[in-house]
Coordinates of C-alpha atoms and ligand atoms in Angstrom, one line a residue:
M34 CA 116.9 109.0 114.6
K35 CA 113.5 107.5 114.6
H36 CA 113.0 104.6 116.9
F37 CA 110.9 101.6 116.0
T38 CA 109.2 99.4 118.5
K39 CA 110.5 95.8 119.0
N40 CA 107.2 94.5 117.8
E41 CA 107.4 96.5 114.5
L42 CA 110.9 95.2 113.8
F43 CA 109.8 91.6 114.8
E44 CA 107.0 91.7 112.2
L45 CA 109.2 93.0 109.5
R46 CA 111.8 90.3 110.1
N47 CA 109.3 87.5 110.4
H48 CA 106.1 88.3 108.5
I49 CA 107.7 89.2 105.2
P50 CA 108.6 85.9 103.3
I51 CA 112.3 86.4 102.8
S52 CA 112.4 84.5 99.4
A53 CA 109.6 86.8 98.1
L54 CA 111.6 89.9 99.3
I55 CA 114.8 88.7 97.6
A56 CA 113.2 87.7 94.3
D57 CA 110.4 90.2 93.9
R58 CA 111.4 93.3 95.8
L59 CA 115.2 93.3 95.7
N60 CA 115.4 91.7 92.2
V61 CA 118.3 89.5 93.3
P62 CA 118.9 86.7 90.8
S63 CA 117.4 83.5 92.2
K64 CA 116.5 80.0 91.2
I65 CA 115.1 76.8 92.5
S66 CA 117.6 74.0 92.6
E67 CA 117.2 70.7 94.3
G68 CA 113.9 71.9 95.7
Q69 CA 115.6 74.8 97.5
F70 CA 115.2 78.5 96.8
R71 CA 118.7 79.8 96.0
F72 CA 119.7 83.4 95.5
L73 CA 122.9 85.1 94.3
C74 CA 124.7 86.1 97.5
P75 CA 125.3 89.9 97.4
L76 CA 128.6 89.4 99.3
C77 CA 130.3 86.6 97.3
G78 CA 128.3 86.4 94.1
E79 CA 127.7 82.6 94.4
F80 CA 124.5 80.6 94.5
Q81 CA 125.6 78.5 97.5
T82 CA 122.6 79.8 99.4
A83 CA 119.2 78.7 100.8
T84 CA 116.4 80.2 102.8
N85 CA 114.8 78.7 105.9
P86 CA 111.0 79.3 105.9
K87 CA 110.9 78.4 109.6
T88 CA 113.3 81.1 110.8
N89 CA 112.7 83.3 107.7
L90 CA 116.5 83.7 107.3
A91 CA 118.5 83.5 104.2
R92 CA 121.9 81.8 104.5
C93 CA 125.0 81.8 102.4
F94 CA 127.0 78.6 103.0
R95 CA 130.1 80.1 101.5
C96 CA 130.1 83.3 103.6
Q97 CA 128.7 81.3 106.5
K98 CA 126.3 84.1 107.3
N99 CA 122.6 84.3 108.0
F100 CA 120.7 87.3 106.7
N101 CA 117.3 88.5 107.9
T102 CA 115.0 90.7 105.9
I103 CA 116.5 93.9 107.2
D104 CA 120.1 92.7 106.5
M105 CA 119.2 91.8 103.0
V106 CA 117.7 95.2 102.1
I107 CA 120.7 97.0 103.7
M108 CA 123.2 94.8 101.7
C109 CA 121.3 95.0 98.4
E110 CA 120.3 98.7 98.5
N111 CA 122.9 100.2 100.7
T112 CA 120.3 102.0 102.7
S113 CA 120.3 103.3 106.2
F114 CA 118.5 101.3 108.9
V115 CA 115.6 103.8 109.0
D116 CA 115.2 103.8 105.2
T117 CA 115.4 100.0 105.3
V118 CA 112.6 99.8 107.8
R119 CA 110.5 102.1 105.6
T120 CA 111.2 100.0 102.5
L121 CA 110.1 96.9 104.3
K122 CA 107.0 98.5 105.8
A123 CA 105.9 99.6 102.3
Y124 CA 106.7 96.2 100.8
R125 CA 104.7 94.5 103.6
Q126 CA 101.7 96.7 102.7
T127 CA 101.8 95.7 99.1
L128 CA 101.9 92.0 100.2
Q129 CA 98.9 92.5 102.4
H130 CA 97.0 94.2 99.5
K131 CA 97.8 91.2 97.3
T132 CA 96.4 88.8 99.8
Q133 CA 93.3 90.7 100.3
E134 CA 92.7 91.1 96.6
A135 CA 93.4 87.5 95.6
P136 CA 90.3 85.7 94.4
K137 CA 89.3 82.8 96.6
Ligands
ZN186 ZN1 128.2 84.5 100.1

């Protein structure tokens, strides 16, 4: 089992916008309603959800659960922790490329 540093995991949890991960990478159905980003909860299949940009957590009000970026990937793709970290690292790199290439 490969170990990841606390700092690596912190960055993956906090520096990948969770709504972008949900909509763009995981292709989870999502919508904006009442000014809030809502996604289809993979557990209960309802849209009673929101994301908190401050904590970078996704929440389902029906399940009364918070999900971080790592939880979301594990739930949606059924991957192991190690594979999930790899997925998030790769996704973070694509985000960084986008930022660098974006015209000013
Ligand atoms: Zn739910």
